[in-house]
C-alpha cells in the first residue's frame, strides 16, 4: 500500500514552504529517514525524509511549487528498496537458528542511525511537562534556546502538580487542621464544641490550589517564549519526534516523561474501590475501612489524610519495616508514632488476591515468609507499592534507545542516551523518584547543552515524608555508612528539649547528625518531627558545601526556633550539646 510523504510541521507560525529541490526521482530506491526532497521557507531549509524503506513513485509537486503544511509531496511504494527488507529479516533468522550469535546480528534501528536534520523546528524539545520537563524547558529558554515542550495532559505540571505532590499536600494540610481542631486546640485554650467535616469544600480547595499551580506553569511558558505542543510525543530517532502523528524536529530531544503507579498481579485497579494515589485523592466520602498496600511514602501520606478524617487505616507491607531506605532508628520511631495515632500495621505480609464485592473489597493476605492466609475487608483499597518509569508507548525501543530491566532510560553522566541528540531526566531514569531531583537534572542538562558545567550532587538530594510527624533525610544513613566501612560519629537532639517545639506542642521526634569521625564532615542528617521538611534544607546545604558538624554548630541560629535542634544535634556529634 502506497505511503504518502507529506509536508511536515515547519515550526511555529510557518504554514507554507517552497519545493526547492527533489533529492530522489521517481523509481529511486530509498531507505527510512533518507532525504527525499528539500523544502525552503523564509526561515529554514528542511529536508523531508522517507518514512519507510521503499521505492519513490511519481512526484505530486514540482520544484518551485508552493505547498502547505500537510500537503502530499510524493508517494512511496513500501518494501521495494532493494536489499533493505532482507537485512531487517536477518536478525530474526539468526535468533531462531543460533541464539548465541543474535547480539552480533542485530543492527541498530534505522531511526537511531539517521543523522539529525540539517535544519530543525526547535533547538530543544522536551517530552513531558512535569517538574523535570517544565523546569528544563524554562532554563533552556533562559539560556537562549528556542524551546518546545510536548505534553499530552490538558494542563501542564505533570503528575506532581496535577495528581501528586501538590494535591496530596493540600489534603494533608487540610486534614491536619481538621484533626488539630478536634484533638489538639483544647490544650491551647481553644475549645471547639464540635468540628464538622465538609469534604466537598476540602476537595474544592485542593482543586483550586492545583489549578493555580498549573496555570502558573502555563504563564511561565508564555513568559519565556516556550511553545506547548499538545499531544502524545513519540520519538522517531535523532532530531525527530511526532506529536499525535505530526512530525517535529529538534537539535536536542529530552525525555522527561516521569513515572506511573506500579501494579501488582491479581489486583485490578478501577480508581473507585481499588485505587492508586490518583483515585485516593478524589474520594467523595471518607471510607470506614481503608487498606493501604505498601508501607512507603505515598501510602503513608495518603493513609494519614484519611485516617485523620476518620477512616480506620490498615497498612500491609511486604517487608518487616516501613519506608525502606530510611535510617533504621528514624523508621523505628516513626512506626511507633503511627501506631500511637491509630494506624494498624501488618508488616512482613503480602496481598495475594483482591476480590470486589457489593460492600467493597475482600483481600487475601499471607505472611511474606509463608504461612496461613487470612482475609481483610475494606471499603477502599489503596495500591501504593511504588512507581515505574513511564517509558512505554513513546517509540523509545523502536528508536534504538537503551532501557534497563526496570524500563528506565539508560543515560551517561551527562544525561545522554545511546542515541545521539536524545537525553533523559527525572523519574524515567535511574535514581530517586523525586520532583526536586528531576528539577535539578533539568537545570543541569539545559546548562550542559549550553556549554556550561551543569551538575547534580546525588549525595545531597533530600527526601521528605509529609505525614505527622514529618520525616526528612539527606545524605547517608547509619546503615549505609556501616556498609561502606566509613567511621562516623553521631549527634542527636530531641525536640522535647527544644523551646519552640514545646510552645507548639509538637515535641515528638529528634534530629540526628552523622559526621565523619576523622574530618567531622557532615555525611547525613535525619529528622523526624515538626517541620522536618523545612529544616532539612540547612543540612542539605551543609552537605553540598562540605561543611563540618562544627560549622553548623557555630552558626548563630535564632531563638526560639525549631532549627536550634539541628544546631544542637551538630554540636552533639562532638558531645557539646548545650540544652541536654
PDB file of N, CA, C and O in Angstrom, residues 171-172 175 199 270-294 296-317 342-346 351 359-363 365 376-384:
ATOM      1  N   UNK A 171      -4.366  18.246  50.755  1.00  0.00           N
ATOM      2  CA  UNK A 171      -5.224  17.428  51.611  1.00  0.00           C
ATOM      3  C   UNK A 171      -4.557  17.101  52.940  1.00  0.00           C
ATOM      4  O   UNK A 171      -5.227  17.014  53.975  1.00  0.00           O
ATOM      5  N   UNK A 172      -3.239  16.919  52.920  1.00  0.00           N
ATOM      6  CA  UNK A 172      -2.533  16.669  54.172  1.00  0.00           C
ATOM      7  C   UNK A 172      -2.683  17.855  55.124  1.00  0.00           C
ATOM      8  O   UNK A 172      -2.936  17.683  56.325  1.00  0.00           O
ATOM      9  N   UNK A 175      -6.440  18.093  56.286  1.00  0.00           N
ATOM     10  CA  UNK A 175      -6.785  17.038  57.239  1.00  0.00           C
ATOM     11  C   UNK A 175      -6.074  17.239  58.571  1.00  0.00           C
ATOM     12  O   UNK A 175      -6.624  16.929  59.633  1.00  0.00           O
ATOM     13  N   UNK A 199     -16.122  17.666  53.359  1.00  0.00           N
ATOM     14  CA  UNK A 199     -15.148  17.071  52.444  1.00  0.00           C
ATOM     15  C   UNK A 199     -15.219  17.687  51.053  1.00  0.00           C
ATOM     16  O   UNK A 199     -14.187  17.869  50.398  1.00  0.00           O
ATOM     17  N   UNK A 270      -9.486   0.095  39.638  1.00  0.00           N
ATOM     18  CA  UNK A 270     -10.587   0.752  38.925  1.00  0.00           C
ATOM     19  C   UNK A 270     -10.722   2.225  39.304  1.00  0.00           C
ATOM     20  O   UNK A 270     -11.580   2.930  38.792  1.00  0.00           O
ATOM     21  N   UNK A 271      -9.872   2.684  40.225  1.00  0.00           N
ATOM     22  CA  UNK A 271      -9.863   4.057  40.737  1.00  0.00           C
ATOM     23  C   UNK A 271     -11.182   4.432  41.427  1.00  0.00           C
ATOM     24  O   UNK A 271     -11.505   5.603  41.585  1.00  0.00           O
ATOM     25  N   UNK A 272     -11.936   3.396  41.840  1.00  0.00           N
ATOM     26  CA  UNK A 272     -13.169   3.630  42.591  1.00  0.00           C
ATOM     27  C   UNK A 272     -13.107   2.927  43.947  1.00  0.00           C
ATOM     28  O   UNK A 272     -13.214   3.564  44.987  1.00  0.00           O
ATOM     29  N   UNK A 273     -12.959   1.601  43.910  1.00  0.00           N
ATOM     30  CA  UNK A 273     -12.811   0.859  45.172  1.00  0.00           C
ATOM     31  C   UNK A 273     -11.377   0.382  45.377  1.00  0.00           C
ATOM     32  O   UNK A 273     -10.907   0.305  46.500  1.00  0.00           O
ATOM     33  N   UNK A 274     -10.697   0.060  44.284  1.00  0.00           N
ATOM     34  CA  UNK A 274      -9.263  -0.224  44.336  1.00  0.00           C
ATOM     35  C   UNK A 274      -8.577   0.901  43.583  1.00  0.00           C
ATOM     36  O   UNK A 274      -8.718   1.022  42.359  1.00  0.00           O
ATOM     37  N   UNK A 275      -7.861   1.734  44.319  1.00  0.00           N
ATOM     38  CA  UNK A 275      -7.361   2.987  43.739  1.00  0.00           C
ATOM     39  C   UNK A 275      -5.844   3.084  43.841  1.00  0.00           C
ATOM     40  O   UNK A 275      -5.214   2.437  44.673  1.00  0.00           O
ATOM     41  N   UNK A 276      -5.281   3.882  42.965  1.00  0.00           N
ATOM     42  CA  UNK A 276      -3.897   4.322  43.109  1.00  0.00           C
ATOM     43  C   UNK A 276      -3.929   5.669  43.826  1.00  0.00           C
ATOM     44  O   UNK A 276      -4.988   6.122  44.276  1.00  0.00           O
ATOM     45  N   UNK A 277      -2.798   6.326  43.895  1.00  0.00           N
ATOM     46  CA  UNK A 277      -2.761   7.645  44.525  1.00  0.00           C
ATOM     47  C   UNK A 277      -3.710   8.613  43.821  1.00  0.00           C
ATOM     48  O   UNK A 277      -4.305   9.490  44.457  1.00  0.00           O
ATOM     49  N   UNK A 278      -3.886   8.440  42.513  1.00  0.00           N
ATOM     50  CA  UNK A 278      -4.784   9.329  41.762  1.00  0.00           C
ATOM     51  C   UNK A 278      -6.211   9.231  42.285  1.00  0.00           C
ATOM     52  O   UNK A 278      -6.852  10.242  42.586  1.00  0.00           O
ATOM     53  N   UNK A 279      -6.719   8.013  42.419  1.00  0.00           N
ATOM     54  CA  UNK A 279      -8.078   7.842  42.920  1.00  0.00           C
ATOM     55  C   UNK A 279      -8.217   8.191  44.385  1.00  0.00           C
ATOM     56  O   UNK A 279      -9.266   8.683  44.821  1.00  0.00           O
ATOM     57  N   UNK A 280      -7.163   7.958  45.167  1.00  0.00           N
ATOM     58  CA  UNK A 280      -7.210   8.251  46.601  1.00  0.00           C
ATOM     59  C   UNK A 280      -7.331   9.741  46.878  1.00  0.00           C
ATOM     60  O   UNK A 280      -7.783  10.138  47.949  1.00  0.00           O
ATOM     61  N   UNK A 281      -6.936  10.552  45.926  1.00  0.00           N
ATOM     62  CA  UNK A 281      -7.039  11.998  46.087  1.00  0.00           C
ATOM     63  C   UNK A 281      -8.433  12.525  45.765  1.00  0.00           C
ATOM     64  O   UNK A 281      -8.732  13.683  46.041  1.00  0.00           O
ATOM     65  N   UNK A 282      -9.278  11.682  45.176  1.00  0.00           N
ATOM     66  CA  UNK A 282     -10.570  12.148  44.683  1.00  0.00           C
ATOM     67  C   UNK A 282     -11.764  11.515  45.383  1.00  0.00           C
ATOM     68  O   UNK A 282     -12.893  11.645  44.905  1.00  0.00           O
ATOM     69  N   UNK A 283     -11.556  10.817  46.488  1.00  0.00           N
ATOM     70  CA  UNK A 283     -12.671  10.174  47.178  1.00  0.00           C
ATOM     71  C   UNK A 283     -13.700  11.209  47.614  1.00  0.00           C
ATOM     72  O   UNK A 283     -13.357  12.269  48.139  1.00  0.00           O
ATOM     73  N   UNK A 284     -14.962  10.891  47.394  1.00  0.00           N
ATOM     74  CA  UNK A 284     -16.034  11.842  47.713  1.00  0.00           C
ATOM     75  C   UNK A 284     -16.582  11.648  49.123  1.00  0.00           C
ATOM     76  O   UNK A 284     -17.381  12.458  49.593  1.00  0.00           O
ATOM     77  N   UNK A 285     -16.194  10.553  49.780  1.00  0.00           N
ATOM     78  CA  UNK A 285     -16.573  10.357  51.169  1.00  0.00           C
ATOM     79  C   UNK A 285     -15.460   9.602  51.895  1.00  0.00           C
ATOM     80  O   UNK A 285     -14.641   8.929  51.263  1.00  0.00           O
ATOM     81  N   UNK A 286     -15.435   9.741  53.196  1.00  0.00           N
ATOM     82  CA  UNK A 286     -14.389   9.099  53.989  1.00  0.00           C
ATOM     83  C   UNK A 286     -14.718   7.619  54.133  1.00  0.00           C
ATOM     84  O   UNK A 286     -15.795   7.262  54.619  1.00  0.00           O
ATOM     85  N   UNK A 287     -13.813   6.733  53.696  1.00  0.00           N
ATOM     86  CA  UNK A 287     -14.086   5.304  53.851  1.00  0.00           C
ATOM     87  C   UNK A 287     -14.035   4.905  55.319  1.00  0.00           C
ATOM     88  O   UNK A 287     -13.240   5.438  56.090  1.00  0.00           O
ATOM     89  N   UNK A 288     -14.883   3.955  55.697  1.00  0.00           N
ATOM     90  CA  UNK A 288     -14.848   3.474  57.071  1.00  0.00           C
ATOM     91  C   UNK A 288     -13.583   2.665  57.295  1.00  0.00           C
ATOM     92  O   UNK A 288     -12.917   2.795  58.329  1.00  0.00           O
ATOM     93  N   UNK A 289     -13.255   1.802  56.299  1.00  0.00           N
ATOM     94  CA  UNK A 289     -12.067   0.953  56.389  1.00  0.00           C
ATOM     95  C   UNK A 289     -11.226   1.135  55.134  1.00  0.00           C
ATOM     96  O   UNK A 289     -11.680   0.832  54.028  1.00  0.00           O
ATOM     97  N   UNK A 290     -10.024   1.645  55.305  1.00  0.00           N
ATOM     98  CA  UNK A 290      -9.088   1.832  54.192  1.00  0.00           C
ATOM     99  C   UNK A 290      -7.895   0.907  54.409  1.00  0.00           C
ATOM    100  O   UNK A 290      -7.259   0.945  55.468  1.00  0.00           O
ATOM    101  N   UNK A 291      -7.612   0.080  53.424  1.00  0.00           N
ATOM    102  CA  UNK A 291      -6.423  -0.764  53.475  1.00  0.00           C
ATOM    103  C   UNK A 291      -5.414  -0.222  52.478  1.00  0.00           C
ATOM    104  O   UNK A 291      -5.732  -0.027  51.294  1.00  0.00           O
ATOM    105  N   UNK A 292      -4.224   0.038  52.944  1.00  0.00           N
ATOM    106  CA  UNK A 292      -3.139   0.537  52.107  1.00  0.00           C
ATOM    107  C   UNK A 292      -2.165  -0.606  51.855  1.00  0.00           C
ATOM    108  O   UNK A 292      -1.636  -1.192  52.803  1.00  0.00           O
ATOM    109  N   UNK A 293      -1.952  -0.930  50.582  1.00  0.00           N
ATOM    110  CA  UNK A 293      -0.968  -1.952  50.223  1.00  0.00           C
ATOM    111  C   UNK A 293       0.335  -1.237  49.900  1.00  0.00           C
ATOM    112  O   UNK A 293       0.456  -0.566  48.880  1.00  0.00           O
ATOM    113  N   UNK A 294       1.306  -1.344  50.789  1.00  0.00           N
ATOM    114  CA  UNK A 294       2.588  -0.671  50.612  1.00  0.00           C
ATOM    115  C   UNK A 294       2.863   0.312  51.723  1.00  0.00           C
ATOM    116  O   UNK A 294       2.069   1.231  51.963  1.00  0.00           O
ATOM    117  N   UNK A 296       5.275   2.558  51.987  1.00  0.00           N
ATOM    118  CA  UNK A 296       6.201   3.598  51.553  1.00  0.00           C
ATOM    119  C   UNK A 296       5.621   4.986  51.734  1.00  0.00           C
ATOM    120  O   UNK A 296       4.585   5.170  52.395  1.00  0.00           O
ATOM    121  N   UNK A 297       6.259   5.961  51.138  1.00  0.00           N
ATOM    122  CA  UNK A 297       5.893   7.367  51.329  1.00  0.00           C
ATOM    123  C   UNK A 297       4.462   7.654  50.887  1.00  0.00           C
ATOM    124  O   UNK A 297       3.667   8.242  51.638  1.00  0.00           O
ATOM    125  N   UNK A 298       4.101   7.263  49.674  1.00  0.00           N
ATOM    126  CA  UNK A 298       2.787   7.605  49.127  1.00  0.00           C
ATOM    127  C   UNK A 298       1.667   6.986  49.963  1.00  0.00           C
ATOM    128  O   UNK A 298       0.688   7.652  50.315  1.00  0.00           O
ATOM    129  N   UNK A 299       1.806   5.716  50.294  1.00  0.00           N
ATOM    130  CA  UNK A 299       0.771   5.046  51.060  1.00  0.00           C
ATOM    131  C   UNK A 299       0.577   5.647  52.437  1.00  0.00           C
ATOM    132  O   UNK A 299      -0.557   5.811  52.908  1.00  0.00           O
ATOM    133  N   UNK A 300       1.671   6.003  53.108  1.00  0.00           N
ATOM    134  CA  UNK A 300       1.568   6.559  54.459  1.00  0.00           C
ATOM    135  C   UNK A 300       1.048   7.989  54.443  1.00  0.00           C
ATOM    136  O   UNK A 300       0.303   8.396  55.349  1.00  0.00           O
ATOM    137  N   UNK A 301       1.416   8.766  53.428  1.00  0.00           N
ATOM    138  CA  UNK A 301       0.887  10.137  53.340  1.00  0.00           C
ATOM    139  C   UNK A 301      -0.617  10.124  53.110  1.00  0.00           C
ATOM    140  O   UNK A 301      -1.378  10.795  53.823  1.00  0.00           O
ATOM    141  N   UNK A 302      -1.070   9.377  52.107  1.00  0.00           N
ATOM    142  CA  UNK A 302      -2.499   9.354  51.813  1.00  0.00           C
ATOM    143  C   UNK A 302      -3.265   8.589  52.889  1.00  0.00           C
ATOM    144  O   UNK A 302      -4.416   8.941  53.196  1.00  0.00           O
ATOM    145  N   UNK A 303      -2.647   7.589  53.487  1.00  0.00           N
ATOM    146  CA  UNK A 303      -3.272   6.923  54.620  1.00  0.00           C
ATOM    147  C   UNK A 303      -3.490   7.897  55.762  1.00  0.00           C
ATOM    148  O   UNK A 303      -4.523   7.865  56.446  1.00  0.00           O
ATOM    149  N   UNK A 304      -2.530   8.800  55.969  1.00  0.00           N
ATOM    150  CA  UNK A 304      -2.642   9.813  57.028  1.00  0.00           C
ATOM    151  C   UNK A 304      -3.814  10.751  56.773  1.00  0.00           C
ATOM    152  O   UNK A 304      -4.534  11.129  57.708  1.00  0.00           O
ATOM    153  N   UNK A 305      -4.001  11.154  55.522  1.00  0.00           N
ATOM    154  CA  UNK A 305      -5.119  12.042  55.186  1.00  0.00           C
ATOM    155  C   UNK A 305      -6.432  11.438  55.658  1.00  0.00           C
ATOM    156  O   UNK A 305      -7.216  12.064  56.392  1.00  0.00           O
ATOM    157  N   UNK A 306      -6.684  10.187  55.243  1.00  0.00           N
ATOM    158  CA  UNK A 306      -7.997   9.590  55.519  1.00  0.00           C
ATOM    159  C   UNK A 306      -8.111   9.090  56.956  1.00  0.00           C
ATOM    160  O   UNK A 306      -9.222   9.062  57.522  1.00  0.00           O
ATOM    161  N   UNK A 307      -7.000   8.773  57.582  1.00  0.00           N
ATOM    162  CA  UNK A 307      -7.038   8.389  58.996  1.00  0.00           C
ATOM    163  C   UNK A 307      -7.430   9.589  59.859  1.00  0.00           C
ATOM    164  O   UNK A 307      -8.228   9.462  60.786  1.00  0.00           O
ATOM    165  N   UNK A 308      -6.878  10.744  59.535  1.00  0.00           N
ATOM    166  CA  UNK A 308      -7.222  11.956  60.288  1.00  0.00           C
ATOM    167  C   UNK A 308      -8.696  12.326  60.120  1.00  0.00           C
ATOM    168  O   UNK A 308      -9.316  12.893  61.019  1.00  0.00           O
ATOM    169  N   UNK A 309      -9.232  12.000  58.944  1.00  0.00           N
ATOM    170  CA  UNK A 309     -10.626  12.364  58.667  1.00  0.00           C
ATOM    171  C   UNK A 309     -11.606  11.318  59.174  1.00  0.00           C
ATOM    172  O   UNK A 309     -12.822  11.485  59.024  1.00  0.00           O
ATOM    173  N   UNK A 310     -11.101  10.218  59.756  1.00  0.00           N
ATOM    174  CA  UNK A 310     -11.985   9.264  60.403  1.00  0.00           C
ATOM    175  C   UNK A 310     -11.917   7.833  59.927  1.00  0.00           C
ATOM    176  O   UNK A 310     -12.614   6.967  60.465  1.00  0.00           O
ATOM    177  N   UNK A 311     -11.094   7.535  58.924  1.00  0.00           N
ATOM    178  CA  UNK A 311     -11.010   6.166  58.423  1.00  0.00           C
ATOM    179  C   UNK A 311     -10.175   5.293  59.355  1.00  0.00           C
ATOM    180  O   UNK A 311      -9.239   5.761  60.000  1.00  0.00           O
ATOM    181  N   UNK A 312     -10.533   4.012  59.403  1.00  0.00           N
ATOM    182  CA  UNK A 312      -9.703   3.021  60.082  1.00  0.00           C
ATOM    183  C   UNK A 312      -8.707   2.516  59.047  1.00  0.00           C
ATOM    184  O   UNK A 312      -9.103   1.906  58.052  1.00  0.00           O
ATOM    185  N   UNK A 313      -7.419   2.775  59.247  1.00  0.00           N
ATOM    186  CA  UNK A 313      -6.404   2.506  58.223  1.00  0.00           C
ATOM    187  C   UNK A 313      -5.522   1.335  58.626  1.00  0.00           C
ATOM    188  O   UNK A 313      -4.962   1.311  59.730  1.00  0.00           O
ATOM    189  N   UNK A 314      -5.415   0.368  57.722  1.00  0.00           N
ATOM    190  CA  UNK A 314      -4.513  -0.771  57.890  1.00  0.00           C
ATOM    191  C   UNK A 314      -3.489  -0.741  56.768  1.00  0.00           C
ATOM    192  O   UNK A 314      -3.857  -0.626  55.593  1.00  0.00           O
ATOM    193  N   UNK A 315      -2.215  -0.832  57.117  1.00  0.00           N
ATOM    194  CA  UNK A 315      -1.135  -0.822  56.134  1.00  0.00           C
ATOM    195  C   UNK A 315      -0.530  -2.214  56.042  1.00  0.00           C
ATOM    196  O   UNK A 315      -0.119  -2.785  57.060  1.00  0.00           O
ATOM    197  N   UNK A 316      -0.493  -2.753  54.823  1.00  0.00           N
ATOM    198  CA  UNK A 316       0.120  -4.064  54.586  1.00  0.00           C
ATOM    199  C   UNK A 316       1.432  -3.851  53.840  1.00  0.00           C
ATOM    200  O   UNK A 316       1.443  -3.253  52.755  1.00  0.00           O
ATOM    201  N   UNK A 317       2.529  -4.296  54.429  1.00  0.00           N
ATOM    202  CA  UNK A 317       3.854  -4.095  53.841  1.00  0.00           C
ATOM    203  C   UNK A 317       4.594  -5.426  53.766  1.00  0.00           C
ATOM    204  O   UNK A 317       4.653  -6.175  54.739  1.00  0.00           O
ATOM    205  N   UNK A 342      -3.100   5.443  65.654  1.00  0.00           N
ATOM    206  CA  UNK A 342      -4.226   4.582  65.312  1.00  0.00           C
ATOM    207  C   UNK A 342      -4.031   3.732  64.077  1.00  0.00           C
ATOM    208  O   UNK A 342      -4.919   2.944  63.712  1.00  0.00           O
ATOM    209  N   UNK A 343      -2.903   3.849  63.410  1.00  0.00           N
ATOM    210  CA  UNK A 343      -2.625   3.000  62.252  1.00  0.00           C
ATOM    211  C   UNK A 343      -2.498   1.542  62.693  1.00  0.00           C
ATOM    212  O   UNK A 343      -1.885   1.246  63.725  1.00  0.00           O
ATOM    213  N   UNK A 344      -3.062   0.637  61.897  1.00  0.00           N
ATOM    214  CA  UNK A 344      -2.844  -0.790  62.093  1.00  0.00           C
ATOM    215  C   UNK A 344      -1.838  -1.255  61.044  1.00  0.00           C
ATOM    216  O   UNK A 344      -2.000  -0.958  59.859  1.00  0.00           O
ATOM    217  N   UNK A 345      -0.806  -1.953  61.486  1.00  0.00           N
ATOM    218  CA  UNK A 345       0.263  -2.355  60.583  1.00  0.00           C
ATOM    219  C   UNK A 345       0.361  -3.866  60.493  1.00  0.00           C
ATOM    220  O   UNK A 345       0.361  -4.564  61.509  1.00  0.00           O
ATOM    221  N   UNK A 346       0.426  -4.360  59.262  1.00  0.00           N
ATOM    222  CA  UNK A 346       0.695  -5.776  59.033  1.00  0.00           C
ATOM    223  C   UNK A 346       1.982  -5.846  58.219  1.00  0.00           C
ATOM    224  O   UNK A 346       1.960  -5.841  56.982  1.00  0.00           O
ATOM    225  N   UNK A 351      -0.298  -9.298  49.802  1.00  0.00           N
ATOM    226  CA  UNK A 351      -1.672  -9.489  49.332  1.00  0.00           C
ATOM    227  C   UNK A 351      -1.618 -10.380  48.098  1.00  0.00           C
ATOM    228  O   UNK A 351      -0.925 -10.068  47.125  1.00  0.00           O
ATOM    229  N   UNK A 359     -20.073  -4.676  48.856  1.00  0.00           N
ATOM    230  CA  UNK A 359     -19.759  -3.822  50.002  1.00  0.00           C
ATOM    231  C   UNK A 359     -18.370  -3.190  49.924  1.00  0.00           C
ATOM    232  O   UNK A 359     -18.066  -2.275  50.685  1.00  0.00           O
ATOM    233  N   UNK A 360     -17.509  -3.702  49.033  1.00  0.00           N
ATOM    234  CA  UNK A 360     -16.155  -3.162  48.949  1.00  0.00           C
ATOM    235  C   UNK A 360     -15.201  -4.167  48.348  1.00  0.00           C
ATOM    236  O   UNK A 360     -15.400  -4.646  47.235  1.00  0.00           O
ATOM    237  N   UNK A 361     -14.162  -4.514  49.111  1.00  0.00           N
ATOM    238  CA  UNK A 361     -13.128  -5.421  48.620  1.00  0.00           C
ATOM    239  C   UNK A 361     -12.739  -6.391  49.731  1.00  0.00           C
ATOM    240  O   UNK A 361     -12.603  -5.995  50.892  1.00  0.00           O
ATOM    241  N   UNK A 362     -12.559  -7.661  49.359  1.00  0.00           N
ATOM    242  CA  UNK A 362     -12.039  -8.655  50.292  1.00  0.00           C
ATOM    243  C   UNK A 362     -10.631  -9.021  49.837  1.00  0.00           C
ATOM    244  O   UNK A 362     -10.424  -9.472  48.705  1.00  0.00           O
ATOM    245  N   UNK A 363      -9.659  -8.817  50.703  1.00  0.00           N
ATOM    246  CA  UNK A 363      -8.260  -9.094  50.392  1.00  0.00           C
ATOM    247  C   UNK A 363      -7.808 -10.391  51.049  1.00  0.00           C
ATOM    248  O   UNK A 363      -8.142 -10.660  52.215  1.00  0.00           O
ATOM    249  N   UNK A 365      -4.583 -12.162  52.445  1.00  0.00           N
ATOM    250  CA  UNK A 365      -3.274 -11.721  52.927  1.00  0.00           C
ATOM    251  C   UNK A 365      -2.523 -12.911  53.505  1.00  0.00           C
ATOM    252  O   UNK A 365      -3.095 -13.704  54.265  1.00  0.00           O
ATOM    253  N   UNK A 376      -9.079  -9.813  54.762  1.00  0.00           N
ATOM    254  CA  UNK A 376      -9.383  -8.494  55.308  1.00  0.00           C
ATOM    255  C   UNK A 376     -10.443  -7.844  54.434  1.00  0.00           C
ATOM    256  O   UNK A 376     -10.371  -7.926  53.201  1.00  0.00           O
ATOM    257  N   UNK A 377     -11.413  -7.190  55.058  1.00  0.00           N
ATOM    258  CA  UNK A 377     -12.432  -6.467  54.304  1.00  0.00           C
ATOM    259  C   UNK A 377     -12.131  -4.980  54.336  1.00  0.00           C
ATOM    260  O   UNK A 377     -11.681  -4.452  55.351  1.00  0.00           O
ATOM    261  N   UNK A 378     -12.377  -4.333  53.224  1.00  0.00           N
ATOM    262  CA  UNK A 378     -12.110  -2.896  53.123  1.00  0.00           C
ATOM    263  C   UNK A 378     -13.170  -2.230  52.263  1.00  0.00           C
ATOM    264  O   UNK A 378     -13.725  -2.854  51.345  1.00  0.00           O
ATOM    265  N   UNK A 379     -13.457  -0.984  52.569  1.00  0.00           N
ATOM    266  CA  UNK A 379     -14.329  -0.195  51.697  1.00  0.00           C
ATOM    267  C   UNK A 379     -13.539   0.317  50.499  1.00  0.00           C
ATOM    268  O   UNK A 379     -14.028   0.335  49.378  1.00  0.00           O
ATOM    269  N   UNK A 380     -12.294   0.733  50.781  1.00  0.00           N
ATOM    270  CA  UNK A 380     -11.388   1.223  49.741  1.00  0.00           C
ATOM    271  C   UNK A 380     -10.030   0.587  49.955  1.00  0.00           C
ATOM    272  O   UNK A 380      -9.550   0.471  51.079  1.00  0.00           O
ATOM    273  N   UNK A 381      -9.409   0.182  48.855  1.00  0.00           N
ATOM    274  CA  UNK A 381      -8.034  -0.327  48.891  1.00  0.00           C
ATOM    275  C   UNK A 381      -7.154   0.620  48.102  1.00  0.00           C
ATOM    276  O   UNK A 381      -7.462   0.944  46.945  1.00  0.00           O
ATOM    277  N   UNK A 382      -6.094   1.081  48.722  1.00  0.00           N
ATOM    278  CA  UNK A 382      -5.121   1.949  48.053  1.00  0.00           C
ATOM    279  C   UNK A 382      -3.890   1.132  47.706  1.00  0.00           C
ATOM    280  O   UNK A 382      -3.199   0.629  48.599  1.00  0.00           O
ATOM    281  N   UNK A 383      -3.623   0.983  46.422  1.00  0.00           N
ATOM    282  CA  UNK A 383      -2.429   0.278  45.965  1.00  0.00           C
ATOM    283  C   UNK A 383      -1.300   1.288  45.832  1.00  0.00           C
ATOM    284  O   UNK A 383      -1.341   2.167  44.962  1.00  0.00           O
ATOM    285  N   UNK A 384      -0.308   1.168  46.702  1.00  0.00           N
ATOM    286  CA  UNK A 384       0.791   2.135  46.736  1.00  0.00           C
ATOM    287  C   UNK A 384       2.105   1.395  46.925  1.00  0.00           C
ATOM    288  O   UNK A 384       2.775   1.527  47.948  1.00  0.00           O
TER     289      UNK A 384
END
